[in-house]
Coordinates of C-alpha atoms and ligand atoms in Angstrom, one line a residue:
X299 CA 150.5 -167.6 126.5
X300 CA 148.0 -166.8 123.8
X301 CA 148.2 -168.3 120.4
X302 CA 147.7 -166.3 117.5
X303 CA 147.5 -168.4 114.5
X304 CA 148.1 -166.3 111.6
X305 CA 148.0 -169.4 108.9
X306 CA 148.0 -173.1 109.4
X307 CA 149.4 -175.5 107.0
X308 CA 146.4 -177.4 104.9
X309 CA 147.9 -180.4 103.0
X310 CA 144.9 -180.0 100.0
X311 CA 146.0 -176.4 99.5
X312 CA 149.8 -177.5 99.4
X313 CA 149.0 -180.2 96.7
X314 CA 147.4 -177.4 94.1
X315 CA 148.9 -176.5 91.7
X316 CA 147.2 -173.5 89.2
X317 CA 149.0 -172.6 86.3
X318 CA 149.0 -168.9 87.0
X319 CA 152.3 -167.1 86.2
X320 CA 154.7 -167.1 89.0
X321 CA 154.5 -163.4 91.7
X322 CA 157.9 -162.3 91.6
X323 CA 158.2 -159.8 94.4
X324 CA 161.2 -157.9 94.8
X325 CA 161.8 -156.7 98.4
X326 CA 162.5 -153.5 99.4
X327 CA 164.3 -154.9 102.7
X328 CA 163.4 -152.2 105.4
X329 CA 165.1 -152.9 109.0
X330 CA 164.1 -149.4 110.1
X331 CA 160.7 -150.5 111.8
X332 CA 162.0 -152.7 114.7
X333 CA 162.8 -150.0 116.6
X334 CA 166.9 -151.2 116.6
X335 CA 165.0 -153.9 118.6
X336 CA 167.6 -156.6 117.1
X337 CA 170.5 -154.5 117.4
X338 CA 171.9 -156.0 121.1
X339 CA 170.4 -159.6 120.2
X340 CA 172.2 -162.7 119.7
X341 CA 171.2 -165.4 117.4
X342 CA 171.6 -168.9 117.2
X343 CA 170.7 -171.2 114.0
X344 CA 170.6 -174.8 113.6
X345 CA 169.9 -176.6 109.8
X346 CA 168.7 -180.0 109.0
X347 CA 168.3 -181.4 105.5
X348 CA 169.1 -180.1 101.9
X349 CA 170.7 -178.0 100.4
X350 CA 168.0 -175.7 99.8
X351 CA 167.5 -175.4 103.6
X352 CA 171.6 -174.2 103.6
X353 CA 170.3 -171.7 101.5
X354 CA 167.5 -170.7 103.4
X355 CA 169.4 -170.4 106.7
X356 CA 171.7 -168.1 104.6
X357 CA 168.7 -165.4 104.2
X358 CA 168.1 -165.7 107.6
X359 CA 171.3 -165.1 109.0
X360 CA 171.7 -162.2 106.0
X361 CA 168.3 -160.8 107.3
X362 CA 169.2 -160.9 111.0
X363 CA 172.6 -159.6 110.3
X364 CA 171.3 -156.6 108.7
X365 CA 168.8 -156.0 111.2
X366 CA 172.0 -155.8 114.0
X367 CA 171.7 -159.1 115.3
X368 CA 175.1 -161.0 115.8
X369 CA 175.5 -165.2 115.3
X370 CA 177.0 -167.0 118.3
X371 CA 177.8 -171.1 118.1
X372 CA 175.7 -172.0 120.8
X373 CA 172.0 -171.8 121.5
X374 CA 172.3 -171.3 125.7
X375 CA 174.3 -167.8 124.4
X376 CA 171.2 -166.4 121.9
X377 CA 168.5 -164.6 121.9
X378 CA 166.9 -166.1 119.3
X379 CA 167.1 -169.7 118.3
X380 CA 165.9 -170.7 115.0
X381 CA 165.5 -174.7 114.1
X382 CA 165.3 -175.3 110.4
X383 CA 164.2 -178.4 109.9
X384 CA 163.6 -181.1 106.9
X385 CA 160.4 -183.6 106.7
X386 CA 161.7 -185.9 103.9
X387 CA 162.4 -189.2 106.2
X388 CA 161.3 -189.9 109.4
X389 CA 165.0 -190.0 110.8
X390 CA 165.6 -186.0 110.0
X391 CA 162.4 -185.3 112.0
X392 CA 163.9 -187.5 114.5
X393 CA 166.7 -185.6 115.0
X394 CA 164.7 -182.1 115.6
X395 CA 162.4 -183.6 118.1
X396 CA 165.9 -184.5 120.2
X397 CA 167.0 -181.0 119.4
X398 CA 164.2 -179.3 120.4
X399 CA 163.6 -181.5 123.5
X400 CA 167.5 -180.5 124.5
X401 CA 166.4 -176.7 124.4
X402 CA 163.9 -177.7 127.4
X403 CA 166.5 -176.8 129.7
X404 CA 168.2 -173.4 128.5
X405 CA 164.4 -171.9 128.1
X406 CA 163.9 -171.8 132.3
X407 CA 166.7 -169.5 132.7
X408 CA 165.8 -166.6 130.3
X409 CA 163.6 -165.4 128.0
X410 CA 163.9 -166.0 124.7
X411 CA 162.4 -166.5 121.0
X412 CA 162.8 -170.0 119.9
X413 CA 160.9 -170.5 116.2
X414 CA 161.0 -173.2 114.4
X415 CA 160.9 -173.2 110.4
X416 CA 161.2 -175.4 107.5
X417 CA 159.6 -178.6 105.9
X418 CA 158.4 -180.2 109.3
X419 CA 156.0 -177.3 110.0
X420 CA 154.4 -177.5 106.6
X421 CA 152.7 -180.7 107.8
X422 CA 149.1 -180.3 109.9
X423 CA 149.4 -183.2 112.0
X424 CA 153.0 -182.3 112.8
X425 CA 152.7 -178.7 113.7
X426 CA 149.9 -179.8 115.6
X427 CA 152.3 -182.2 117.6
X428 CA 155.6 -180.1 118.3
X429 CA 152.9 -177.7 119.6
X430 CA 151.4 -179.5 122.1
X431 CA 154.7 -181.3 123.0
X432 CA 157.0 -178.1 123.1
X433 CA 155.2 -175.0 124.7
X434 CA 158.1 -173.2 124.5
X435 CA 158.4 -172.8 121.1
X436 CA 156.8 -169.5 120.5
X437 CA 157.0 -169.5 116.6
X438 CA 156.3 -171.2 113.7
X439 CA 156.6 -170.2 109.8
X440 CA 157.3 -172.1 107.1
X441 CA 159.5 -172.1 103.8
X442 CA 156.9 -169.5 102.0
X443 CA 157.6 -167.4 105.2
X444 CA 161.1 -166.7 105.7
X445 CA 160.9 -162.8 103.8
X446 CA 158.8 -162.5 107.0
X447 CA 161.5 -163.7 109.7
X448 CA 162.2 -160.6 111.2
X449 CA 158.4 -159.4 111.6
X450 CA 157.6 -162.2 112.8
X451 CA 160.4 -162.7 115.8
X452 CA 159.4 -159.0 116.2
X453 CA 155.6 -159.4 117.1
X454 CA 156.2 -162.4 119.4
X455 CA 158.8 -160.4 121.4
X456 CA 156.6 -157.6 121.8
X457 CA 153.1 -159.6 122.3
X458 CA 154.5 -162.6 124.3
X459 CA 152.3 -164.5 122.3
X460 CA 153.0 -167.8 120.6
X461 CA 152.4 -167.1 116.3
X462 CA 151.9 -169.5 114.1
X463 CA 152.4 -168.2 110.1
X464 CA 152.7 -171.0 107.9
X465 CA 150.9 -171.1 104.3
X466 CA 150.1 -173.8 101.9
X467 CA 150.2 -171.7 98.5
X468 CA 152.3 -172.1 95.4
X469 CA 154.6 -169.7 96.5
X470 CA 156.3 -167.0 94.9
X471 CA 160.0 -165.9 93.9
X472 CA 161.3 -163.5 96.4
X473 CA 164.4 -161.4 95.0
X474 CA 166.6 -158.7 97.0
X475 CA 166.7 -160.6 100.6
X476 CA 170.3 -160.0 102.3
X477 CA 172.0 -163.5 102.0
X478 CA 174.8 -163.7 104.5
X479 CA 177.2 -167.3 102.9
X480 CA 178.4 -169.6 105.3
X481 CA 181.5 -170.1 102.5
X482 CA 184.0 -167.6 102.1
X483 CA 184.7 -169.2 98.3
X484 CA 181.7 -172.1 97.7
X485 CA 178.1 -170.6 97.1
X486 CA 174.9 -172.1 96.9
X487 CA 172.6 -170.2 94.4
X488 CA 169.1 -171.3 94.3
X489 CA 167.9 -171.2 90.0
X490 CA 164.2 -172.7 91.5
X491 CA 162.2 -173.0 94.2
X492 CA 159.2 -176.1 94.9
X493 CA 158.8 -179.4 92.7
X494 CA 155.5 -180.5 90.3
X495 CA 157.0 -184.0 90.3
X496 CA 155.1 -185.5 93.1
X497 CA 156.8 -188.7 93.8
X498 CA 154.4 -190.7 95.3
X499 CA 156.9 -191.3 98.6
X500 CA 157.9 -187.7 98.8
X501 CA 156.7 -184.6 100.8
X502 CA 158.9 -182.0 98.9
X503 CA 155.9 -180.9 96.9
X504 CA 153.6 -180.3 99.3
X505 CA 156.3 -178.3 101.9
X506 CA 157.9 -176.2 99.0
X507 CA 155.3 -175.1 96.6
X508 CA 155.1 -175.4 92.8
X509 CA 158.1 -175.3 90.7
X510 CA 159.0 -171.6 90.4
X511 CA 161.8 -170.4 88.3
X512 CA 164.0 -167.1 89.4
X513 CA 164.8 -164.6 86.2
X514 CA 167.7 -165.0 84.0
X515 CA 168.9 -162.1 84.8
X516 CA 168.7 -162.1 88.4
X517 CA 170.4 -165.4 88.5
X518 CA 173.2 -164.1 86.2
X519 CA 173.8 -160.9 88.3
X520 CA 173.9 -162.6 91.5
X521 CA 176.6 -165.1 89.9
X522 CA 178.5 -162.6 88.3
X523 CA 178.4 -160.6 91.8
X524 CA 180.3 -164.2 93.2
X525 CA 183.2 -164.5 90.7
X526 CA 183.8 -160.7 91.4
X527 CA 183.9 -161.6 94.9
X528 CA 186.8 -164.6 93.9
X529 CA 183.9 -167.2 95.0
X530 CA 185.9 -170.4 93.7
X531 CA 182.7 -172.8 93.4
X532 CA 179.2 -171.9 92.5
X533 CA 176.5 -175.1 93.2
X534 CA 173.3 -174.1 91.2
X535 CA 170.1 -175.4 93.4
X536 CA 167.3 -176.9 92.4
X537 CA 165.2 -179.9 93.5
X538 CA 164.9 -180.4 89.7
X539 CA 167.0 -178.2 88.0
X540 CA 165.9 -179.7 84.2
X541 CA 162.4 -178.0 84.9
X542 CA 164.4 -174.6 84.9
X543 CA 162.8 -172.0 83.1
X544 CA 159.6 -174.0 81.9
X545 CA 157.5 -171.3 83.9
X546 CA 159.0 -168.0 82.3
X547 CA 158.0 -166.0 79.5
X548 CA 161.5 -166.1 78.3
X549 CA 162.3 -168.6 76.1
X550 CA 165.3 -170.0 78.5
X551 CA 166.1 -173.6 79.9
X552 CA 168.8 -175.1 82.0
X553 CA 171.2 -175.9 79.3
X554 CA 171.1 -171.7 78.4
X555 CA 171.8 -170.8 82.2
X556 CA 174.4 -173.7 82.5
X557 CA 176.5 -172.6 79.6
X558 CA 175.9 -168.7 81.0
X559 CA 177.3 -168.9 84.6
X560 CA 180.1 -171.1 82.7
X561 CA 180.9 -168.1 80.6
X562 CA 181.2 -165.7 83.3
X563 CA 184.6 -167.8 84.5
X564 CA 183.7 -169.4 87.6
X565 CA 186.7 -171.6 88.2
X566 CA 184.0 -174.7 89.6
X567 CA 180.2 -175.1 88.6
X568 CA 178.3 -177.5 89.7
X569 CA 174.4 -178.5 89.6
X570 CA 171.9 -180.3 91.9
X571 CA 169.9 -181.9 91.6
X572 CA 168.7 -183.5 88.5
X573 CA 165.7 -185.5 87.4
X574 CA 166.6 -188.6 84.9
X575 CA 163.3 -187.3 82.6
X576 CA 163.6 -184.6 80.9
X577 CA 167.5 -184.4 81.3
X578 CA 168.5 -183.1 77.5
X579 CA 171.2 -184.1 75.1
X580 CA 171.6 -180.2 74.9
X581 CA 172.9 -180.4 79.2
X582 CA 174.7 -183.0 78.6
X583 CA 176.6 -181.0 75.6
X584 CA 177.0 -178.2 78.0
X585 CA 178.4 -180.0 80.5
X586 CA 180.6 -181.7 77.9
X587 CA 181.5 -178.8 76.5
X588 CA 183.4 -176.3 79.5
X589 CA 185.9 -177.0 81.2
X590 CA 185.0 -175.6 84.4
X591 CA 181.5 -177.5 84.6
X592 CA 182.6 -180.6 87.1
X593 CA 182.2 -183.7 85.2
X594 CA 180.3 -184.9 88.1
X595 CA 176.6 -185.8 87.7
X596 CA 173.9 -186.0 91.4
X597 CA 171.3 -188.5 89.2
X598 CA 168.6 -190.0 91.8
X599 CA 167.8 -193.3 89.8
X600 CA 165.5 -194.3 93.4
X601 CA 164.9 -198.3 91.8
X602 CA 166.2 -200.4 89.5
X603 CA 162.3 -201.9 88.7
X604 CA 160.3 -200.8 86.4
X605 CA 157.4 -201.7 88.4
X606 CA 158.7 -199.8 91.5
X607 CA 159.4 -196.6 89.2
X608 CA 156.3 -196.7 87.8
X609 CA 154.8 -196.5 91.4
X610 CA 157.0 -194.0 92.5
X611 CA 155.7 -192.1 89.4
X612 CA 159.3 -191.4 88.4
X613 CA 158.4 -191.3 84.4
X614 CA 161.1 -192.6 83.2
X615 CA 161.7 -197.1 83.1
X616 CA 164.9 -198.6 84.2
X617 CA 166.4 -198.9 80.2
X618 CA 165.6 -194.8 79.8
X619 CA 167.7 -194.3 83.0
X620 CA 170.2 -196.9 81.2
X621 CA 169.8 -195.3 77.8
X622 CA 170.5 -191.8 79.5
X623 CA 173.9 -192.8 81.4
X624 CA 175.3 -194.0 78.4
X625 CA 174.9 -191.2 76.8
X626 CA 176.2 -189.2 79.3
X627 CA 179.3 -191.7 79.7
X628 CA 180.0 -191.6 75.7
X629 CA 179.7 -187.3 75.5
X630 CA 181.4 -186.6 78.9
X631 CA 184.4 -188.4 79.4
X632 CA 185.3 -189.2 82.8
X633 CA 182.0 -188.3 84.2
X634 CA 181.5 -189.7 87.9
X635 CA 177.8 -190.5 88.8
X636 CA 176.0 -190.5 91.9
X637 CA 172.4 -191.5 92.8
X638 CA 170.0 -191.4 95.4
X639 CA 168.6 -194.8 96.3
X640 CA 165.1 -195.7 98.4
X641 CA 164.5 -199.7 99.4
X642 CA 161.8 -201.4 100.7
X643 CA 158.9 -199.0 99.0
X644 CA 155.3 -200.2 100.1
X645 CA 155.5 -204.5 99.1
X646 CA 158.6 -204.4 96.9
X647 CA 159.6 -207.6 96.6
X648 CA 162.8 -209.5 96.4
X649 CA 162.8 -210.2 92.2
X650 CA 162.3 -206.0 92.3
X651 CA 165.0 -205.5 94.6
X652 CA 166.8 -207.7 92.7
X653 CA 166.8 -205.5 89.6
X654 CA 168.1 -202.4 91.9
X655 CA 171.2 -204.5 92.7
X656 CA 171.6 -205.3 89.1
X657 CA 171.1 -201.5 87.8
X658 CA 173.9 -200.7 90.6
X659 CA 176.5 -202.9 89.2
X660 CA 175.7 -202.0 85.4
X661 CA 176.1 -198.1 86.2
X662 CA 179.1 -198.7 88.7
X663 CA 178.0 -195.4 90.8
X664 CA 181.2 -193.4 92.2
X665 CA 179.2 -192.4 95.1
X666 CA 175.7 -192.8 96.2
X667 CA 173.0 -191.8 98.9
X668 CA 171.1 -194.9 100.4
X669 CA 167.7 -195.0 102.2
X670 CA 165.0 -197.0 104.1
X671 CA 161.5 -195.8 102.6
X672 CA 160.1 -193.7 105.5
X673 CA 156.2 -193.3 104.8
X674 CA 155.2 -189.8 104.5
X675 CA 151.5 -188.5 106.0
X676 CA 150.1 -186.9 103.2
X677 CA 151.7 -188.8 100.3
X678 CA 150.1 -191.4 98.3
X679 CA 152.6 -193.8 99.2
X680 CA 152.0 -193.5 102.8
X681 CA 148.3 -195.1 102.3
X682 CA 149.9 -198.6 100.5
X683 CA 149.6 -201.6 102.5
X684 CA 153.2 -203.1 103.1
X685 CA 154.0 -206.6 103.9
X686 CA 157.8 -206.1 103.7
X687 CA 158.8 -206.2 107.5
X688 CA 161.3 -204.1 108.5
X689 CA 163.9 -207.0 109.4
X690 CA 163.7 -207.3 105.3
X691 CA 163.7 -204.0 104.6
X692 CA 167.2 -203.1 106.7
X693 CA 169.1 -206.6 105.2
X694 CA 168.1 -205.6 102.2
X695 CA 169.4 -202.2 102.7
X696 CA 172.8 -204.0 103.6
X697 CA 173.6 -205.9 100.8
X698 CA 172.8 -202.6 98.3
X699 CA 175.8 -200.5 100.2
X700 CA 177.5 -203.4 99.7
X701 CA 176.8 -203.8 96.1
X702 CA 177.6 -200.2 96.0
X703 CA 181.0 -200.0 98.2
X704 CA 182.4 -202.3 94.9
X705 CA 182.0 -199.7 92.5
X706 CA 182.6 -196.6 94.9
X707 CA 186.0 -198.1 96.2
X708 CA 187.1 -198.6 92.7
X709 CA 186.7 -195.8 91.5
X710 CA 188.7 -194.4 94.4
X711 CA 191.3 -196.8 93.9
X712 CA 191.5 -196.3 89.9
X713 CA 192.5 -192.7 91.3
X714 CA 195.8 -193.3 93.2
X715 CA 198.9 -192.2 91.7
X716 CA 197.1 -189.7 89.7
X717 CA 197.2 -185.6 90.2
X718 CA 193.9 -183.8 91.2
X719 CA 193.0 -180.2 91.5
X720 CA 191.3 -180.1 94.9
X721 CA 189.5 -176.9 96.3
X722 CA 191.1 -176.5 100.0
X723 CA 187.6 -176.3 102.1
X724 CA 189.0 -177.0 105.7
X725 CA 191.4 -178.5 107.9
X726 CA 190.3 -182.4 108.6
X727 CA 188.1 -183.6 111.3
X728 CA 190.4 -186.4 112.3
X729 CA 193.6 -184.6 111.9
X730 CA 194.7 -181.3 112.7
X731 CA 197.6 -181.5 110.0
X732 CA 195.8 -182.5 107.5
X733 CA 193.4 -180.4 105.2
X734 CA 190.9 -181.5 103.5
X735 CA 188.3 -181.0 100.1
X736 CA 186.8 -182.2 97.2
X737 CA 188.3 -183.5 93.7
X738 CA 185.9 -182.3 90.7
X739 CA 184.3 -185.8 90.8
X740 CA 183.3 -185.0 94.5
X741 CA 185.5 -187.2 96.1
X742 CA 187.2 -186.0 99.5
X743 CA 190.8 -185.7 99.7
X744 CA 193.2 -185.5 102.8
X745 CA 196.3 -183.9 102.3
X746 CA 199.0 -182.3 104.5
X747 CA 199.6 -178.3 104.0
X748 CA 199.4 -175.1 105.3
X749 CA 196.2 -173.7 106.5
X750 CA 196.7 -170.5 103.8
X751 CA 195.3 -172.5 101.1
X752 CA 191.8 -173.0 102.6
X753 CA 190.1 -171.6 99.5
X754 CA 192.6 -172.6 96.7
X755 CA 192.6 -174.8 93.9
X756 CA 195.5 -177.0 94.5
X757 CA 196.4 -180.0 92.6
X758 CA 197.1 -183.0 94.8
X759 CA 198.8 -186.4 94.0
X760 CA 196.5 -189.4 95.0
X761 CA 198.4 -191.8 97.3
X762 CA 196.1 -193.9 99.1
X763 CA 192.3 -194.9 98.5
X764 CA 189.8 -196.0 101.2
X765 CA 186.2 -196.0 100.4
X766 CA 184.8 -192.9 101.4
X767 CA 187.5 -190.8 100.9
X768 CA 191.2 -190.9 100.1
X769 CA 194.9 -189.4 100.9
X770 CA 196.9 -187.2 98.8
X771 CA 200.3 -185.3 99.1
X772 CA 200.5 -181.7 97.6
X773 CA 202.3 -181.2 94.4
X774 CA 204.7 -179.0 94.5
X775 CA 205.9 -178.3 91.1
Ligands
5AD580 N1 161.6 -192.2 102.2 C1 162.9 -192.5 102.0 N2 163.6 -191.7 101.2 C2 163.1 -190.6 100.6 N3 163.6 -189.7 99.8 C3 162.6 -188.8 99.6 N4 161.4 -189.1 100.2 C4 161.7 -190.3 100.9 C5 160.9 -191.2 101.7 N5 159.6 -190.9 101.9 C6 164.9 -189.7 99.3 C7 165.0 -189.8 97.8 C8 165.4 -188.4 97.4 C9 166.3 -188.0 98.6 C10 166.5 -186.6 98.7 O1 165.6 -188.5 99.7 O2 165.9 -190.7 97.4 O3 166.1 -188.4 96.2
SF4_581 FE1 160.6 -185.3 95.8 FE2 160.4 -186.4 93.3 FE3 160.4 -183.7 93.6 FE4 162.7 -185.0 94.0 S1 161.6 -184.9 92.0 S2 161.8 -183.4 95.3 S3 161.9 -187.0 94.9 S4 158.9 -185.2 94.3

């Protein structure tokens, strides 16, 4: 099969950033040119990592839709198979190379277009790899590429050649692309694309561009467009939503749009995620300030030493972070917190870890996101000599969720007896009488009820609490 390598990912280009204005590019979505080629396929999509990847699948599907493609739940039943993948620890790449290997045997028995997309492909030496391993995957394009998805699944049909599109470039804002949800009532809208924050672990920089705000406006309109719709929950997206607006002519930041979209009478807004620098005593009045902002803050602290933080290139210390939740805990009353927390970062050493643990049980976290540094090609972390062996790394691990479970099961517990609304989101895995969703402070709550409230706002009576999630009965009156 021939290759046609259209771009390849370049990891200098990817760490530039100019400070040219942002391209927007509004899309004038034109189907008409595929000759109805999509029109009797079936597609199949699989998503790995962040939020913003949930959103990006959800252009995809809304592109393919419109082109007359129809979704089916398994990958032997499509057409087209698109793997959307996430680079930001070794584990999620993990995970796709067992996917993809899996495919191995539905490709003998028919011909079909399996791409894969995302963060993983933005990385030479990685493309490079799933290449060579995988010559069944015909195409690759990354997250600056998707406006091109259906072109590009197009020209490999038609040529039977294997493409490879995938830029290193700032990026731009793309408006106008069909979105098709995968919630009937909870919507992702993305305020921002890319991060300028280069955390010296992370590869979110160098696989999503520069920090790009969308317009006011178009923000607004497609959240107004979502409350007409009855959307119950509206999750603004961001990898750091603080930097909102710093890139537009018009004098707007996050604080503006928050209070906005609260206006327009959403009955749940929530935010994610946000950076501890820069966060403003203006958002946290917002916040404060509307009743149908969830009092429930996503605030990725990463270390509790200052030393560590400083070599993560975090900018802010361990008091700042401190200073900041205080704050937050004195203006918005009832606020539940959760964090995102890396251990064993190149030679951290036990005195430093011990200052994580210690930052854990001053803040008393309600929930919290946990994770073995994974180094990342391409990062300047990744060329720090370690001599923390992995043994160290993974006890250490251990005794912060348990440092962690204190604070997270109390918080659970300090709920029973108490009355929550709870937006109905499904019925629950382990129990087919049960349904299932999330108090404002993101906790998950099992109730029994009938399946016609999927979507509501119900209030629910806490009865017991176990540490990850907790059991309810339905109020009635
Ligand atoms: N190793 C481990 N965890 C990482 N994260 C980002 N990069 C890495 C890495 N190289 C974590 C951070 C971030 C979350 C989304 O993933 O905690 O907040
Ligand atoms: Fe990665 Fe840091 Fe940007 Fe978050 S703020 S996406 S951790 S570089």
């Amino acid at each position: 099969m021939k290759t046609i390598i259209q771009n390849y990912p370049n990891l200098d280009e990817a760490r530039k950033r100019q400070k040219t204005p942002t391209n927007f590019i509004e899309t004038n979505f034109n189907i008409d040119c595929f000759n109805r080629w999509f029109e009797d396929k079936t597609y199949f999509i699989r998503t790995y990592g962040c939020q913003a990847n949930v959103r990006d699948e959800e252009t995809m599907a809304g592109m393919l839709n419109a082109a007359g493609a129809t979704r089916v739940d398994a990958e032997n039943e499509a057409d087209i198979i698109i793997i959307n993948t996430c680079a930001v620890r070794e584990n999620a790449e993990d995970k796709v190379y067992g996917q993809i290997g899996n495919l191995k045997s539905i490709v003998a028995k028919s011909r079909r277009v399996i791409a894969l997309c995302g963060c993983m492909v933005e990385q030479p030496e990685i493309l490079k790899k799933v290449m060579d391993t995988y010559p069944y995957v015909q195409l690759f394009f990354g997250t600056h590429e998707i406006n091109q998805l259906l072109q590009l699944i197009y020209e490999v049909s038609q040529t039977q050649s294997r493409i490879v599109d995938v830029q290193s470039k700032p990026g731009e804002v793309i408006e106008g692309l069909p979105c098709q949800r995968t919630h009937p009532y909870k919507a992702y809208v993305d305020i921002m694309y890319g991060c300028d924050k280069f955390c010296t672990y992370c590869i979110v920089p160098y696989t999503r561009g520069k920090e790009r705000s969308r317009r006011f406006s178009d923000i607004i309109n497609e959240c107004k467009k979502l409350v007409e719709q009855n959307y119950q929950e509206i999750t603004l997206l961001g990898q750091n939503v603080n930097a909102y607006g710093k890139d537009l002519d018009e004098k707007k930041d996050f604080a503006d749009l928050l209070e906005e979209v609260a206006k327009l009478g959403i009955p749940r807004l929530r935010f994610m995620t946000s950076h501890p620098w820069n966060f403003t005593t203006r958002m946290i009045d917002v916040i404060a300030k509307y009743d149908n902002i969830m009092k429930f803050i996503h605030l990725p602290v990463q270390s509790g030493s200052d030393e560590i933080l400083k070599k993560m290139g975090r900018r802010y210390s361990r008091q700042d972070y401190l200073d900041l939740v205080e704050l937050m805990r004195q203006k918005i009353p009832n606020l539940a917190l959760s964090t995102d927390i890396i251990v064993g970062f190149p030679n951290e050493s036990e005195e430093q870890f011990a200052q994580t643990l210690d930052l854990v049980d001053r803040v008393k976290y309600d929930s919290a996101f946990t994770f073995i540094y994974s180094p990342r090609k391409g990062t300047p972390a990744a060329n720090l000599k370690d001599d923390v062996t992995y043994e160290t790394k993974a006890k250490r691990f251990k005794t912060l969720v348990e440092h962690l479970e204190i604070s997270i099961s109390a918080s659970s517990e300090n709920m029973v007896g108490k009355v929550y609304p709870v937006l109905v989101d499904t019925v629950s895995k382990t129990n087919a009488n049960m349904l299932s969703g999330y108090a404002e402070n993101n906790k998950l709550i099992h109730f029994a009820g009938p399946i016609d409230l999927i979507g509501k706002i119900v209030n629910v009576r806490v009865k017991e609490s176990h540490t990850y999630s907790l059991i309810g009965e339905l109020c009635h009156e």
